[in-house]
Amino acid sequence: EYERAQILERSRRGKRHRAHSGEVSVMSGAPYGYRYVRKTDEAPAAYTVLEAEARVVQRIYEMYTVEGLSIGEMTRRINAEGIPTRKASARWERSTVWAILRNSAYRGFACFGKTRVSSRTRVLRPLRRRGVITPSTTAGHERPREEWIEIPVPALVSEDRFARAQELLQENKIRSRRRTIEPSVVQGLVSCQKCGYAFSRVSTRTSARKIHYYKCIGSDGWRKLGGPMCDNRRLVRQDLLDQIVWTEVIRLLEDPTLIQQELDRRLAAARSCDPTQKREQSLQRELTHVGKGVERLLNAYQEALLSIEQLRERMPALRQREQTLRAELQAIADQTNDRAAFLRLAETLTAFLARLRSAAETLNVTERQRIVRLVVKDVLVGDNTITIRHSIPVPSGPPQNGGSPPSRPDDQSYLLRKRSDFADACQYLSALRFRSMGGCLAQEVRARRRDRRAICR
């Protein structure tokens, strides 16, 4: 047993050392879009790009980040078009598309050591009831991101597009529809300013119509054994809150100077810290090294140190590696051109805002929801205030006495996550006034109790 543990530890240390050295041989295999090339005497193991599969990967990222399709819709489209998987007899599944969207190899860095083996933290109740014996330790527990070891590989998508995909994956965990029959503009964005819990929607029916309210789930006593976590028991009318947020978003978008400032700031940040510059320099060094290897082989052949058979055996691997590096450098150049096209966005900004203002009143709830999620981070509801946190700067209000506006210390910029506080929200939202927890809330509690009794039976 001791020898076995020593062998495992030595193997683990050896793999980590090779991963730190940039060898892809420690990976279990090449993901979709790549082909694993075994190491030779002249070149280490490497990933080469399979053009047909690479186009599928790029299209998946485009459908998710640009077209805004869900993972299920993308899976259905790919299967309908008959695009083959690695195994021709298999179909595309949601988990396969989800794994492609999360794999960092497509941005140019394959990660080693992402998971670890640790003790099981919880055994689910259905397993215990069936008497299933589960192991005390399980694999697949994700390590912290800073412990991952990055290995350079050819990139298939840009850093910006990969980062956008990760952002959407995280947002969709919170903002997924979850069988919502009647969507709202601020769905998935409202949370409590006191406890941080999300607001859920409840409804009540009058003799004339059905009215929806938002309430803090931390104020529900039945959710936690210790009672309610928050004392924010106010109910917020959904239609009035939607109107407030939509009016504020339109007010922001109607000021072109605010959008222009945000575009200028993001462009300056992209120029100052371009993530592809470091990668491009590394590829240039590796390309120079491969070129010198080709030159040394030719010199050795000219000096009769190598035979023609040895030259033919060693040269193709170097030429293939050189071709892969040049293709990746060309992809980085294309990404730089795409980033430069971001500059031209400001030229069409005025026309876009004009179209948005003209169509603002005719957009349906789903279209308004998409626009709001582009510029609003979240909406915080307090006792008597509504705070909208967005990613577009809001200018300070005019000075009370007609003087110049107060200057910020050290000329500090607040372009991101500037807050819009509705201190007098009660004049906009009469539903924020305190009301008893009867009505729709009591109906929900009774429904929950009926469900529990049905389960116990």
CSV table of C-alpha atoms in Angstrom, one decimal:
chain,number,residue,atom,x,y,z
A,1,GLU,CA,0.0,0.0,0.0
A,2,TYR,CA,2.8,2.4,0.8
A,3,GLU,CA,4.5,1.6,-2.5
A,4,ARG,CA,1.3,2.2,-4.3
A,5,ALA,CA,0.8,5.6,-2.7
A,6,GLN,CA,4.4,6.5,-3.6
A,7,ILE,CA,3.9,5.6,-7.2
A,8,LEU,CA,0.7,7.6,-7.4
A,9,GLU,CA,2.4,10.6,-5.9
A,10,ARG,CA,5.3,10.4,-8.2
A,11,SER,CA,3.0,10.1,-11.2
A,12,ARG,CA,1.0,13.2,-10.0
A,13,ARG,CA,4.2,15.3,-9.6
A,14,GLY,CA,5.5,14.2,-13.0
A,15,LYS,CA,2.3,15.2,-14.7
A,16,ARG,CA,2.2,18.6,-13.0
A,17,HIS,CA,5.8,19.2,-14.0
A,18,ARG,CA,5.0,18.4,-17.6
A,19,ALA,CA,1.9,20.6,-17.5
A,20,HIS,CA,4.0,23.5,-16.2
A,21,SER,CA,6.4,22.9,-19.1
A,22,GLY,CA,3.5,23.3,-21.6
A,23,GLU,CA,3.2,19.7,-22.7
A,24,VAL,CA,-0.3,18.6,-23.8
A,25,SER,CA,0.6,15.0,-23.3
A,26,VAL,CA,-0.7,15.2,-19.8
A,27,MET,CA,-4.3,15.8,-21.1
A,28,SER,CA,-6.6,12.8,-21.5
A,29,GLY,CA,-7.2,13.6,-25.1
A,30,ALA,CA,-7.9,16.3,-27.6
A,31,PRO,CA,-11.3,18.0,-27.4
A,32,TYR,CA,-13.7,18.4,-30.3
A,33,GLY,CA,-12.1,20.6,-32.9
A,34,TYR,CA,-8.6,19.3,-32.4
A,35,ARG,CA,-6.5,16.2,-33.2
A,36,TYR,CA,-3.9,14.9,-30.9
A,37,VAL,CA,-0.5,14.5,-32.5
A,38,ARG,CA,1.9,12.2,-30.6
A,39,LYS,CA,5.3,13.4,-29.7
A,40,THR,CA,8.3,12.5,-31.8
A,41,ASP,CA,12.1,12.8,-31.4
A,42,GLU,CA,11.9,16.2,-33.1
A,43,ALA,CA,8.7,17.7,-31.7
A,44,PRO,CA,6.6,17.3,-28.5
A,45,ALA,CA,3.0,16.3,-28.5
A,46,ALA,CA,0.6,18.9,-29.8
A,47,TYR,CA,-3.0,19.7,-30.8
A,48,THR,CA,-3.7,20.4,-34.5
A,49,VAL,CA,-6.9,22.1,-35.6
A,50,LEU,CA,-9.5,20.1,-37.6
A,51,GLU,CA,-11.0,22.7,-39.8
A,52,ALA,CA,-14.4,21.1,-40.2
A,53,GLU,CA,-14.9,20.6,-36.4
A,54,ALA,CA,-13.4,24.0,-35.7
A,55,ARG,CA,-16.1,25.7,-37.8
A,56,VAL,CA,-18.7,23.9,-35.8
A,57,VAL,CA,-17.2,25.1,-32.5
A,58,GLN,CA,-17.0,28.7,-33.8
A,59,ARG,CA,-20.6,28.5,-34.9
A,60,ILE,CA,-21.7,27.3,-31.5
A,61,TYR,CA,-20.1,30.3,-29.8
A,62,GLU,CA,-21.6,32.6,-32.4
A,63,MET,CA,-25.1,31.2,-31.8
A,64,TYR,CA,-24.8,31.5,-28.1
A,65,THR,CA,-23.1,34.9,-27.8
A,66,VAL,CA,-24.4,36.8,-30.8
A,67,GLU,CA,-27.7,35.2,-31.7
A,68,GLY,CA,-28.7,34.6,-28.1
A,69,LEU,CA,-29.9,31.1,-28.6
A,70,SER,CA,-30.3,28.7,-25.7
A,71,ILE,CA,-28.3,25.5,-25.3
A,72,GLY,CA,-31.3,23.4,-26.1
A,73,GLU,CA,-32.2,25.4,-29.2
A,74,MET,CA,-28.6,25.1,-30.5
A,75,THR,CA,-28.6,21.3,-29.8
A,76,ARG,CA,-31.8,20.9,-31.8
A,77,ARG,CA,-30.5,23.0,-34.7
A,78,ILE,CA,-27.2,21.0,-34.9
A,79,ASN,CA,-29.0,17.7,-34.9
A,80,ALA,CA,-31.5,18.9,-37.5
A,81,GLU,CA,-28.7,19.9,-39.8
A,82,GLY,CA,-27.1,16.5,-39.5
A,83,ILE,CA,-23.7,17.7,-38.2
A,84,PRO,CA,-21.8,14.6,-37.1
A,85,THR,CA,-20.2,14.2,-33.7
A,86,ARG,CA,-16.9,12.5,-33.0
A,87,LYS,CA,-18.8,9.2,-33.0
A,88,ALA,CA,-20.9,9.2,-36.2
A,89,SER,CA,-23.7,7.1,-34.6
A,90,ALA,CA,-24.2,9.5,-31.7
A,91,ARG,CA,-26.4,12.6,-31.4
A,92,TRP,CA,-25.6,16.0,-30.0
A,93,GLU,CA,-26.7,16.4,-26.4
A,94,ARG,CA,-27.1,19.6,-24.3
A,95,SER,CA,-24.3,18.5,-22.0
A,96,THR,CA,-21.9,18.2,-25.0
A,97,VAL,CA,-22.7,21.8,-26.2
A,98,TRP,CA,-22.4,23.0,-22.6
A,99,ALA,CA,-19.0,21.4,-22.2
A,100,ILE,CA,-17.8,23.1,-25.5
A,101,LEU,CA,-18.9,26.5,-24.2
A,102,ARG,CA,-16.9,26.0,-20.9
A,103,ASN,CA,-13.7,24.5,-22.3
A,104,SER,CA,-11.0,27.0,-22.1
A,105,ALA,CA,-8.9,25.2,-24.7
A,106,TYR,CA,-10.9,27.0,-27.4
A,107,ARG,CA,-9.5,30.4,-26.3
A,108,GLY,CA,-6.0,29.1,-26.6
A,109,PHE,CA,-5.2,27.6,-23.2
A,110,ALA,CA,-6.0,24.0,-22.2
A,111,CYS,CA,-6.2,23.7,-18.4
A,112,PHE,CA,-4.8,20.8,-16.4
A,113,GLY,CA,-5.7,20.0,-12.8
A,114,LYS,CA,-9.2,21.5,-12.9
A,115,THR,CA,-10.7,18.8,-10.6
A,116,ARG,CA,-9.7,16.8,-7.5
A,117,VAL,CA,-10.8,13.8,-5.5
A,118,SER,CA,-12.4,14.7,-2.1
A,119,SER,CA,-14.9,13.4,0.4
A,120,ARG,CA,-18.5,13.3,-0.4
A,121,THR,CA,-20.3,16.2,1.2
A,122,ARG,CA,-23.9,15.0,0.9
A,123,VAL,CA,-25.7,11.8,0.1
A,124,LEU,CA,-29.1,12.6,-1.5
A,125,ARG,CA,-32.2,11.3,0.2
A,126,PRO,CA,-33.5,9.2,-2.8
A,127,LEU,CA,-30.2,7.2,-2.6
A,128,ARG,CA,-30.5,6.7,1.1
A,129,ARG,CA,-34.0,5.4,0.8
A,130,ARG,CA,-33.0,2.9,-1.9
A,131,GLY,CA,-30.2,1.7,0.3
A,132,VAL,CA,-27.5,2.6,-2.2
A,133,ILE,CA,-24.0,2.5,-0.9
A,134,THR,CA,-21.9,5.4,-2.2
A,135,PRO,CA,-18.1,5.8,-2.0
A,136,SER,CA,-16.8,8.0,0.7
A,137,THR,CA,-14.6,9.9,-1.8
A,138,THR,CA,-15.7,11.1,-5.2
A,139,ALA,CA,-13.9,12.8,-8.1
A,140,GLY,CA,-15.0,15.8,-10.1
A,141,HIS,CA,-14.8,18.5,-7.4
A,142,GLU,CA,-13.6,21.6,-9.1
A,143,ARG,CA,-10.5,23.3,-7.9
A,144,PRO,CA,-10.1,27.0,-7.5
A,145,ARG,CA,-9.5,28.8,-10.8
A,146,GLU,CA,-6.0,30.0,-9.7
A,147,GLU,CA,-4.8,26.4,-9.2
A,148,TRP,CA,-5.4,25.4,-12.8
A,149,ILE,CA,-2.3,25.0,-15.0
A,150,GLU,CA,-2.7,26.6,-18.5
A,151,ILE,CA,-1.1,24.9,-21.5
A,152,PRO,CA,-0.9,26.9,-24.8
A,153,VAL,CA,-2.8,25.4,-27.7
A,154,PRO,CA,-4.2,26.8,-31.0
A,155,ALA,CA,-7.2,29.1,-30.3
A,156,LEU,CA,-10.5,28.7,-32.1
A,157,VAL,CA,-12.4,31.6,-30.7
A,158,SER,CA,-11.3,35.1,-29.4
A,159,GLU,CA,-10.8,35.9,-25.8
A,160,ASP,CA,-13.7,38.4,-25.8
A,161,ARG,CA,-16.2,35.8,-27.2
A,162,PHE,CA,-15.1,33.2,-24.8
A,163,ALA,CA,-15.4,35.6,-21.9
A,164,ARG,CA,-18.9,36.6,-23.1
A,165,ALA,CA,-19.9,33.0,-23.2
A,166,GLN,CA,-18.8,32.4,-19.6
A,167,GLU,CA,-20.7,35.5,-18.5
A,168,LEU,CA,-23.9,34.3,-20.3
A,169,LEU,CA,-23.6,30.9,-18.7
A,170,GLN,CA,-23.4,32.5,-15.3
A,171,GLU,CA,-26.3,34.9,-15.9
A,172,ASN,CA,-28.5,32.2,-17.3
A,173,LYS,CA,-28.3,30.2,-14.1
A,174,ILE,CA,-30.1,33.2,-12.4
A,175,ARG,CA,-32.2,34.5,-15.2
A,176,SER,CA,-33.5,31.3,-16.8
A,177,ARG,CA,-37.3,31.3,-17.4
A,178,ARG,CA,-38.1,28.3,-15.3
A,179,ARG,CA,-41.5,27.7,-17.0
A,180,THR,CA,-42.5,31.4,-16.7
A,181,ILE,CA,-46.0,31.8,-18.3
A,182,GLU,CA,-46.1,35.6,-18.2
A,183,PRO,CA,-42.6,37.2,-18.4
A,184,SER,CA,-41.8,40.6,-17.0
A,185,VAL,CA,-39.2,43.2,-17.9
A,186,VAL,CA,-37.1,42.9,-14.7
A,187,GLN,CA,-37.4,39.2,-14.4
A,188,GLY,CA,-34.3,37.7,-12.7
A,189,LEU,CA,-32.9,41.2,-11.8
A,190,VAL,CA,-34.7,42.2,-8.6
A,191,SER,CA,-33.2,41.5,-5.2
A,192,CYS,CA,-33.5,42.7,-1.7
A,193,GLN,CA,-31.3,45.6,-0.6
A,194,LYS,CA,-31.2,44.4,3.0
A,195,CYS,CA,-30.5,40.7,2.8
A,196,GLY,CA,-29.4,40.2,-0.8
A,197,TYR,CA,-32.0,37.4,-1.5
A,198,ALA,CA,-33.8,37.5,-4.8
A,199,PHE,CA,-37.4,38.7,-5.1
A,200,SER,CA,-39.9,36.1,-6.3
A,201,ARG,CA,-43.2,36.8,-8.0
A,202,VAL,CA,-46.6,36.0,-6.4
A,203,SER,CA,-50.0,37.0,-7.7
A,204,THR,CA,-53.5,37.6,-6.5
A,205,ARG,CA,-56.8,37.9,-8.4
A,206,THR,CA,-59.3,40.6,-8.0
A,207,SER,CA,-62.8,40.7,-9.5
A,208,ALA,CA,-61.4,42.6,-12.5
A,209,ARG,CA,-57.9,41.2,-13.2
A,210,LYS,CA,-54.8,39.4,-11.9
A,211,ILE,CA,-52.1,41.4,-10.2
A,212,HIS,CA,-48.5,40.3,-9.8
A,213,TYR,CA,-46.2,41.4,-6.9
A,214,TYR,CA,-42.6,40.9,-6.1
A,215,LYS,CA,-41.6,39.9,-2.6
A,216,CYS,CA,-38.3,39.0,-0.8
A,217,ILE,CA,-37.9,35.3,-0.4
A,218,GLY,CA,-35.8,35.9,2.7
A,219,SER,CA,-39.0,37.1,4.5
A,220,ASP,CA,-40.7,33.7,4.1
A,221,GLY,CA,-40.7,31.9,7.5
A,222,TRP,CA,-41.3,28.5,6.1
A,223,ARG,CA,-38.1,28.4,3.9
A,224,LYS,CA,-35.7,28.2,6.9
A,225,LEU,CA,-35.9,26.3,10.2
A,226,GLY,CA,-34.9,29.4,12.1
A,227,GLY,CA,-37.7,31.6,10.7
A,228,PRO,CA,-37.5,34.5,8.3
A,229,MET,CA,-34.0,35.8,7.3
A,230,CYS,CA,-35.2,39.3,6.5
A,231,ASP,CA,-37.7,41.8,7.8
A,232,ASN,CA,-38.4,43.3,4.4
A,233,ARG,CA,-42.1,42.3,4.0
A,234,ARG,CA,-43.1,44.9,1.5
A,235,LEU,CA,-44.8,43.7,-1.7
A,236,VAL,CA,-43.9,45.5,-5.0
A,237,ARG,CA,-46.3,45.8,-7.9
A,238,GLN,CA,-44.7,44.2,-10.9
A,239,ASP,CA,-46.3,46.5,-13.6
A,240,LEU,CA,-45.2,49.7,-11.8
A,241,LEU,CA,-41.6,48.4,-11.2
A,242,ASP,CA,-41.4,47.4,-14.9
A,243,GLN,CA,-42.4,50.9,-15.9
A,244,ILE,CA,-39.9,52.6,-13.6
A,245,VAL,CA,-37.0,50.5,-14.8
A,246,TRP,CA,-37.9,50.8,-18.5
A,247,THR,CA,-38.3,54.6,-18.2
A,248,GLU,CA,-34.9,54.9,-16.6
A,249,VAL,CA,-33.3,52.7,-19.3
A,250,ILE,CA,-34.8,54.8,-22.0
A,251,ARG,CA,-33.6,58.0,-20.3
A,252,LEU,CA,-30.0,56.6,-20.3
A,253,LEU,CA,-30.1,55.5,-23.9
A,254,GLU,CA,-31.5,58.8,-25.1
A,255,ASP,CA,-28.2,60.5,-24.0
A,256,PRO,CA,-25.6,59.7,-26.7
A,257,THR,CA,-22.8,61.2,-24.7
A,258,LEU,CA,-23.1,58.6,-22.0
A,259,ILE,CA,-22.9,55.7,-24.6
A,260,GLN,CA,-20.0,57.5,-26.3
A,261,GLN,CA,-18.1,57.8,-23.0
A,262,GLU,CA,-18.6,54.1,-22.3
A,263,LEU,CA,-17.4,53.1,-25.8
A,264,ASP,CA,-14.3,55.3,-25.4
A,265,ARG,CA,-13.5,53.8,-22.0
A,266,ARG,CA,-13.8,50.2,-23.2
A,267,LEU,CA,-11.7,50.9,-26.3
A,268,ALA,CA,-9.0,52.5,-24.2
A,269,ALA,CA,-9.0,49.5,-21.8
A,270,ALA,CA,-8.8,47.1,-24.8
A,271,ARG,CA,-5.8,48.9,-26.2
A,272,SER,CA,-4.0,49.1,-22.9
A,273,CYS,CA,-4.4,45.5,-21.9
A,274,ASP,CA,-4.9,43.4,-25.0
A,275,PRO,CA,-5.1,39.8,-23.9
A,276,THR,CA,-3.9,38.6,-27.3
A,277,GLN,CA,-0.6,40.5,-27.2
A,278,LYS,CA,1.1,38.2,-24.8
A,279,ARG,CA,-0.2,35.2,-26.7
A,280,GLU,CA,1.0,36.6,-30.0
A,281,GLN,CA,4.5,37.2,-28.6
A,282,SER,CA,4.7,33.6,-27.4
A,283,LEU,CA,3.6,32.3,-30.8
A,284,GLN,CA,6.2,34.5,-32.5
A,285,ARG,CA,9.0,33.1,-30.3
A,286,GLU,CA,7.8,29.5,-30.9
A,287,LEU,CA,7.6,30.1,-34.6
A,288,THR,CA,11.2,31.4,-34.6
A,289,HIS,CA,12.3,28.3,-32.7
A,290,VAL,CA,10.6,26.0,-35.2
A,291,GLY,CA,12.2,28.0,-38.1
A,292,LYS,CA,15.6,27.5,-36.5
A,293,GLY,CA,14.9,23.8,-36.2
A,294,VAL,CA,14.1,23.6,-39.9
A,295,GLU,CA,17.3,25.5,-40.7
A,296,ARG,CA,19.4,23.2,-38.6
A,297,LEU,CA,18.0,20.1,-40.3
A,298,LEU,CA,18.8,21.5,-43.7
A,299,ASN,CA,22.3,22.4,-42.6
A,300,ALA,CA,22.8,18.9,-41.2
A,301,TYR,CA,21.7,17.4,-44.5
A,302,GLN,CA,24.0,19.7,-46.5
A,303,GLU,CA,26.9,18.7,-44.4
A,304,ALA,CA,26.0,15.0,-44.9
A,305,LEU,CA,25.2,14.5,-41.2
A,306,LEU,CA,21.7,13.4,-42.2
A,307,SER,CA,20.5,11.1,-44.9
A,308,ILE,CA,17.6,12.0,-47.2
A,309,GLU,CA,15.4,9.4,-45.4
A,310,GLN,CA,16.1,11.0,-42.0
A,311,LEU,CA,15.3,14.4,-43.4
A,312,ARG,CA,12.1,13.2,-44.9
A,313,GLU,CA,11.1,11.6,-41.6
A,314,ARG,CA,11.8,14.7,-39.4
A,315,MET,CA,10.9,17.6,-41.7
A,316,PRO,CA,7.0,17.0,-42.0
A,317,ALA,CA,6.4,17.4,-38.2
A,318,LEU,CA,8.3,20.7,-38.1
A,319,ARG,CA,6.5,21.9,-41.2
A,320,GLN,CA,3.2,21.0,-39.8
A,321,ARG,CA,3.9,22.8,-36.5
A,322,GLU,CA,5.1,25.8,-38.4
A,323,GLN,CA,1.8,25.8,-40.4
A,324,THR,CA,-0.3,25.6,-37.2
A,325,LEU,CA,1.6,28.5,-35.6
A,326,ARG,CA,1.1,30.7,-38.7
A,327,ALA,CA,-2.6,29.9,-38.8
A,328,GLU,CA,-3.0,30.8,-35.1
A,329,LEU,CA,-1.1,34.1,-35.7
A,330,GLN,CA,-3.4,34.9,-38.6
A,331,ALA,CA,-6.4,34.2,-36.3
A,332,ILE,CA,-5.1,36.7,-33.7
A,333,ALA,CA,-4.6,39.2,-36.5
A,334,ASP,CA,-8.3,38.7,-37.5
A,335,GLN,CA,-9.3,39.2,-33.9
A,336,THR,CA,-7.4,42.5,-33.8
A,337,ASN,CA,-9.3,43.6,-36.9
A,338,ASP,CA,-12.6,42.7,-35.3
A,339,ARG,CA,-11.6,44.8,-32.2
A,340,ALA,CA,-10.8,47.7,-34.5
A,341,ALA,CA,-14.3,47.4,-36.0
A,342,PHE,CA,-15.6,48.1,-32.5
A,343,LEU,CA,-14.5,51.7,-33.2
A,344,ARG,CA,-17.0,52.1,-36.0
A,345,LEU,CA,-19.9,51.2,-33.7
A,346,ALA,CA,-20.0,54.8,-32.5
A,347,GLU,CA,-20.7,56.0,-36.0
A,348,THR,CA,-24.1,54.2,-36.1
A,349,LEU,CA,-24.9,55.0,-32.5
A,350,THR,CA,-27.2,58.0,-33.2
A,351,ALA,CA,-29.2,56.1,-35.8
A,352,PHE,CA,-29.6,53.1,-33.5
A,353,LEU,CA,-30.9,55.4,-30.6
A,354,ALA,CA,-33.3,57.1,-33.0
A,355,ARG,CA,-34.8,53.7,-34.0
A,356,LEU,CA,-34.9,52.6,-30.4
A,357,ARG,CA,-36.8,55.8,-29.3
A,358,SER,CA,-39.3,55.4,-32.1
A,359,ALA,CA,-40.0,51.7,-31.3
A,360,ALA,CA,-39.8,51.9,-27.5
A,361,GLU,CA,-43.5,52.1,-27.1
A,362,THR,CA,-44.3,49.2,-29.5
A,363,LEU,CA,-41.8,46.6,-28.2
A,364,ASN,CA,-43.2,43.6,-26.4
A,365,VAL,CA,-42.2,42.4,-23.0
A,366,THR,CA,-39.6,39.9,-24.2
A,367,GLU,CA,-37.9,42.5,-26.4
A,368,ARG,CA,-37.8,45.1,-23.6
A,369,GLN,CA,-36.4,42.4,-21.3
A,370,ARG,CA,-33.5,41.8,-23.6
A,371,ILE,CA,-32.7,45.5,-23.8
A,372,VAL,CA,-32.9,45.9,-20.0
A,373,ARG,CA,-30.5,43.0,-19.4
A,374,LEU,CA,-27.9,44.5,-21.7
A,375,VAL,CA,-27.5,47.7,-19.5
A,376,VAL,CA,-28.9,46.8,-16.1
A,377,LYS,CA,-26.9,44.7,-13.6
A,378,ASP,CA,-29.6,44.4,-11.0
A,379,VAL,CA,-32.4,46.2,-9.2
A,380,LEU,CA,-32.3,46.5,-5.4
A,381,VAL,CA,-35.5,47.2,-3.5
A,382,GLY,CA,-35.3,48.6,0.0
A,383,ASP,CA,-37.8,50.0,2.5
A,384,ASN,CA,-38.6,53.1,0.5
A,385,THR,CA,-36.0,53.1,-2.3
A,386,ILE,CA,-35.4,51.4,-5.6
A,387,THR,CA,-31.7,51.3,-6.8
A,388,ILE,CA,-30.9,50.5,-10.4
A,389,ARG,CA,-27.3,49.4,-10.9
A,390,HIS,CA,-26.3,49.6,-14.6
A,391,SER,CA,-23.1,49.8,-16.7
A,392,ILE,CA,-23.7,53.2,-18.2
A,393,PRO,CA,-22.6,56.4,-16.4
A,394,VAL,CA,-25.3,58.6,-15.0
A,395,PRO,CA,-24.4,62.3,-14.8
A,396,SER,CA,-24.9,64.1,-11.4
A,397,GLY,CA,-28.1,66.1,-11.1
A,398,PRO,CA,-28.0,69.9,-11.5
A,399,PRO,CA,-26.7,71.8,-8.5
A,400,GLN,CA,-29.3,73.1,-6.1
A,401,ASN,CA,-28.2,76.7,-6.1
A,402,GLY,CA,-27.2,77.1,-9.7
A,403,GLY,CA,-23.5,76.7,-9.1
A,404,SER,CA,-21.1,74.3,-10.7
A,405,PRO,CA,-21.5,70.7,-9.9
A,406,PRO,CA,-19.2,69.2,-7.2
A,407,SER,CA,-16.0,67.7,-8.6
A,408,ARG,CA,-15.1,64.1,-7.7
A,409,PRO,CA,-11.9,63.6,-5.7
A,410,ASP,CA,-8.9,62.7,-7.8
A,411,ASP,CA,-11.0,63.0,-10.9
A,412,GLN,CA,-12.2,59.4,-10.2
A,413,SER,CA,-14.4,57.8,-12.9
A,414,TYR,CA,-17.6,56.0,-12.1
A,415,LEU,CA,-18.4,54.7,-15.6
A,416,LEU,CA,-19.4,51.2,-14.4
A,417,ARG,CA,-22.2,50.2,-11.9
A,418,LYS,CA,-23.3,53.7,-11.2
A,419,ARG,CA,-26.4,53.7,-9.1
A,420,SER,CA,-29.7,55.5,-9.9
A,421,ASP,CA,-31.5,55.9,-6.5
A,422,PHE,CA,-35.2,56.6,-6.4
A,423,ALA,CA,-35.2,58.1,-2.9
A,424,ASP,CA,-38.9,59.1,-3.2
A,425,ALA,CA,-40.0,55.8,-4.8
A,426,CYS,CA,-43.3,55.9,-3.0
A,427,GLN,CA,-44.6,58.6,-5.4
A,428,TYR,CA,-43.9,56.2,-8.3
A,429,LEU,CA,-44.7,52.9,-6.5
A,430,SER,CA,-47.7,53.0,-4.2
A,431,ALA,CA,-47.3,49.3,-3.6
A,432,LEU,CA,-44.2,49.9,-1.6
A,433,ARG,CA,-46.3,51.0,1.3
A,434,PHE,CA,-46.4,48.5,4.1
A,435,ARG,CA,-49.3,46.0,3.9
A,436,SER,CA,-50.1,42.9,5.9
A,437,MET,CA,-48.9,39.6,4.8
A,438,GLY,CA,-52.4,38.3,4.1
A,439,GLY,CA,-53.9,38.0,0.6
A,440,CYS,CA,-51.7,36.4,-2.0
A,441,LEU,CA,-48.9,35.6,0.5
A,442,ALA,CA,-51.2,33.6,2.7
A,443,GLN,CA,-52.6,31.8,-0.3
A,444,GLU,CA,-49.1,30.7,-1.2
A,445,VAL,CA,-48.3,29.5,2.3
A,446,ARG,CA,-51.5,27.4,2.3
A,447,ALA,CA,-50.6,25.9,-1.1
A,448,ARG,CA,-47.2,25.0,0.2
A,449,ARG,CA,-48.7,23.2,3.2
A,450,ARG,CA,-51.1,21.3,1.0
A,451,ASP,CA,-48.2,20.1,-1.1
A,452,ARG,CA,-46.2,19.0,1.9
A,453,ARG,CA,-49.2,17.0,3.3
A,454,ALA,CA,-49.6,15.3,-0.1
A,455,ILE,CA,-45.9,14.3,-0.1
A,456,CYS,CA,-46.1,12.9,3.4
A,457,ARG,CA,-49.1,10.7,2.5
